[in-house]
mmCIF file of C-alpha atoms in Angstrom:
data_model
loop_
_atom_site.group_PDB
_atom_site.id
_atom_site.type_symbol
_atom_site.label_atom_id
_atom_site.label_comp_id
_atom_site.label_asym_id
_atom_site.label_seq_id
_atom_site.Cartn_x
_atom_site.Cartn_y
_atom_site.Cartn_z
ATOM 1 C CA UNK A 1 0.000 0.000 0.000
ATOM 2 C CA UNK A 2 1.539 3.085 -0.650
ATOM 3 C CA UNK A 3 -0.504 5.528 0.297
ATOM 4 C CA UNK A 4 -0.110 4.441 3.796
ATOM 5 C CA UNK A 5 4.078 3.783 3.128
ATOM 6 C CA UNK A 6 3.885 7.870 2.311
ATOM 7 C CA UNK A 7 1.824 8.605 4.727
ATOM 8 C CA UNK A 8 4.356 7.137 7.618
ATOM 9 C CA UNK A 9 7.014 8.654 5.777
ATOM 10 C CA UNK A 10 5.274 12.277 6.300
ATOM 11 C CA UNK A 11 4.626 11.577 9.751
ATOM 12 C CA UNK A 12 8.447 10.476 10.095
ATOM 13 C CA UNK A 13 9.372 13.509 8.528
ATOM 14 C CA UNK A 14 7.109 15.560 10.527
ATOM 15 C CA UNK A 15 8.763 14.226 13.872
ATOM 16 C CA UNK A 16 11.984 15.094 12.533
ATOM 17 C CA UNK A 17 11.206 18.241 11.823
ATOM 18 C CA UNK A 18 9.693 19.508 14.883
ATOM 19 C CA UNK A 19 12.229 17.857 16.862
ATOM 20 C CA UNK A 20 14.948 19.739 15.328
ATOM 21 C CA UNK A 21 12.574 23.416 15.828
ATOM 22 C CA UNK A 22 12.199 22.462 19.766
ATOM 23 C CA UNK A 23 15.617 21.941 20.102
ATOM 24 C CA UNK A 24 16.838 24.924 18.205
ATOM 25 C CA UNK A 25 14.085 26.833 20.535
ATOM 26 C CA UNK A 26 15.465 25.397 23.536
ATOM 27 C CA UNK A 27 19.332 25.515 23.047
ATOM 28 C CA UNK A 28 19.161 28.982 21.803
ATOM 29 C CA UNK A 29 16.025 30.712 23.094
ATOM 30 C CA UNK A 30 17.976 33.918 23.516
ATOM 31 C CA UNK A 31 18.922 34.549 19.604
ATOM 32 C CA UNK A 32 15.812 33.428 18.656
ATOM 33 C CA UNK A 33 13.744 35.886 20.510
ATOM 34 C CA UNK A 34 16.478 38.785 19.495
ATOM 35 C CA UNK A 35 15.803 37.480 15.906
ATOM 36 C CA UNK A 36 11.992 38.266 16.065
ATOM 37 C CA UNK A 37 12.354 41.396 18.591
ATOM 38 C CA UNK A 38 10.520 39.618 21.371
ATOM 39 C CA UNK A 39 11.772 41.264 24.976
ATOM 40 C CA UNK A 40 11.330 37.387 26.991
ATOM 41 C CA UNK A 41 12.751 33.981 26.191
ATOM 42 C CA UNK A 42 10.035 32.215 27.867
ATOM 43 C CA UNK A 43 7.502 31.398 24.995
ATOM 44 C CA UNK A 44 10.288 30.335 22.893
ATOM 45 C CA UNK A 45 11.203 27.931 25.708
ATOM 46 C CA UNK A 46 7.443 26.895 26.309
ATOM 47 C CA UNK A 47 7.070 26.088 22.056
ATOM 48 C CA UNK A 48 10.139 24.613 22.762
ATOM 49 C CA UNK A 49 8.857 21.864 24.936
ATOM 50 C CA UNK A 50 5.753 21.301 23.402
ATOM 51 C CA UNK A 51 7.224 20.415 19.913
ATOM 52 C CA UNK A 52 9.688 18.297 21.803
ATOM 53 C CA UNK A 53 6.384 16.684 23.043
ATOM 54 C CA UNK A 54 4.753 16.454 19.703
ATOM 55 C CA UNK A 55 7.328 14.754 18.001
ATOM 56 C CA UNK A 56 7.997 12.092 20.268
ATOM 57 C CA UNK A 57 4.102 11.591 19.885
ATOM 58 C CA UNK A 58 4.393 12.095 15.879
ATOM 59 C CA UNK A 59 7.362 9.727 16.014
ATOM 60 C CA UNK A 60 5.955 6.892 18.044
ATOM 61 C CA UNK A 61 2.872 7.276 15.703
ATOM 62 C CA UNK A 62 4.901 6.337 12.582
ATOM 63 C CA UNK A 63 6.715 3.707 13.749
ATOM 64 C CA UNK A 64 3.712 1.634 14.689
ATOM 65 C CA UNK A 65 2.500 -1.400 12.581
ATOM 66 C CA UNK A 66 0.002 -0.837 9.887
ATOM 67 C CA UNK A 67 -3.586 -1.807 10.758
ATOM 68 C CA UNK A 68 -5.341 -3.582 7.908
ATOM 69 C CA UNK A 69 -9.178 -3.043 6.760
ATOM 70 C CA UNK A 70 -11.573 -5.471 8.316
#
């Protein structure tokens, strides 16, 4: 099936990608928040965590078997 071999691959990718963003975010909330002109780190650091979050959910998600029809 390969709608459903893309669709884990998008989910994969997804996880990947929103890992990376949380840890940018949380290894370098300062420069971030200079980049966009914001006066506090602390809603870079709370995105931060909650991407970390979704992507271990988003990863776990694609890595699970694949659940046939009927």
């Amino acid at each position: 099936m390969k709608t459903i071999t893309s669709l884990k691959s998008v989910l994969l990718i997804n996880a990947l990608s929103s890992g990376a963003t949380a840890l940018l975010l949380l290894l370098f909330p300062g420069y971030i928040a200079e980049l966009f002109g914001a006066p506090k780190t602390l809603p870079f650091v709370a995105v931060g965590i909650f991407l970390l979050l979704f992507a271990g959910f988003v990863l776990v998600q694609s890595r699970k078997p694949i659940v046939q029809k009927g």
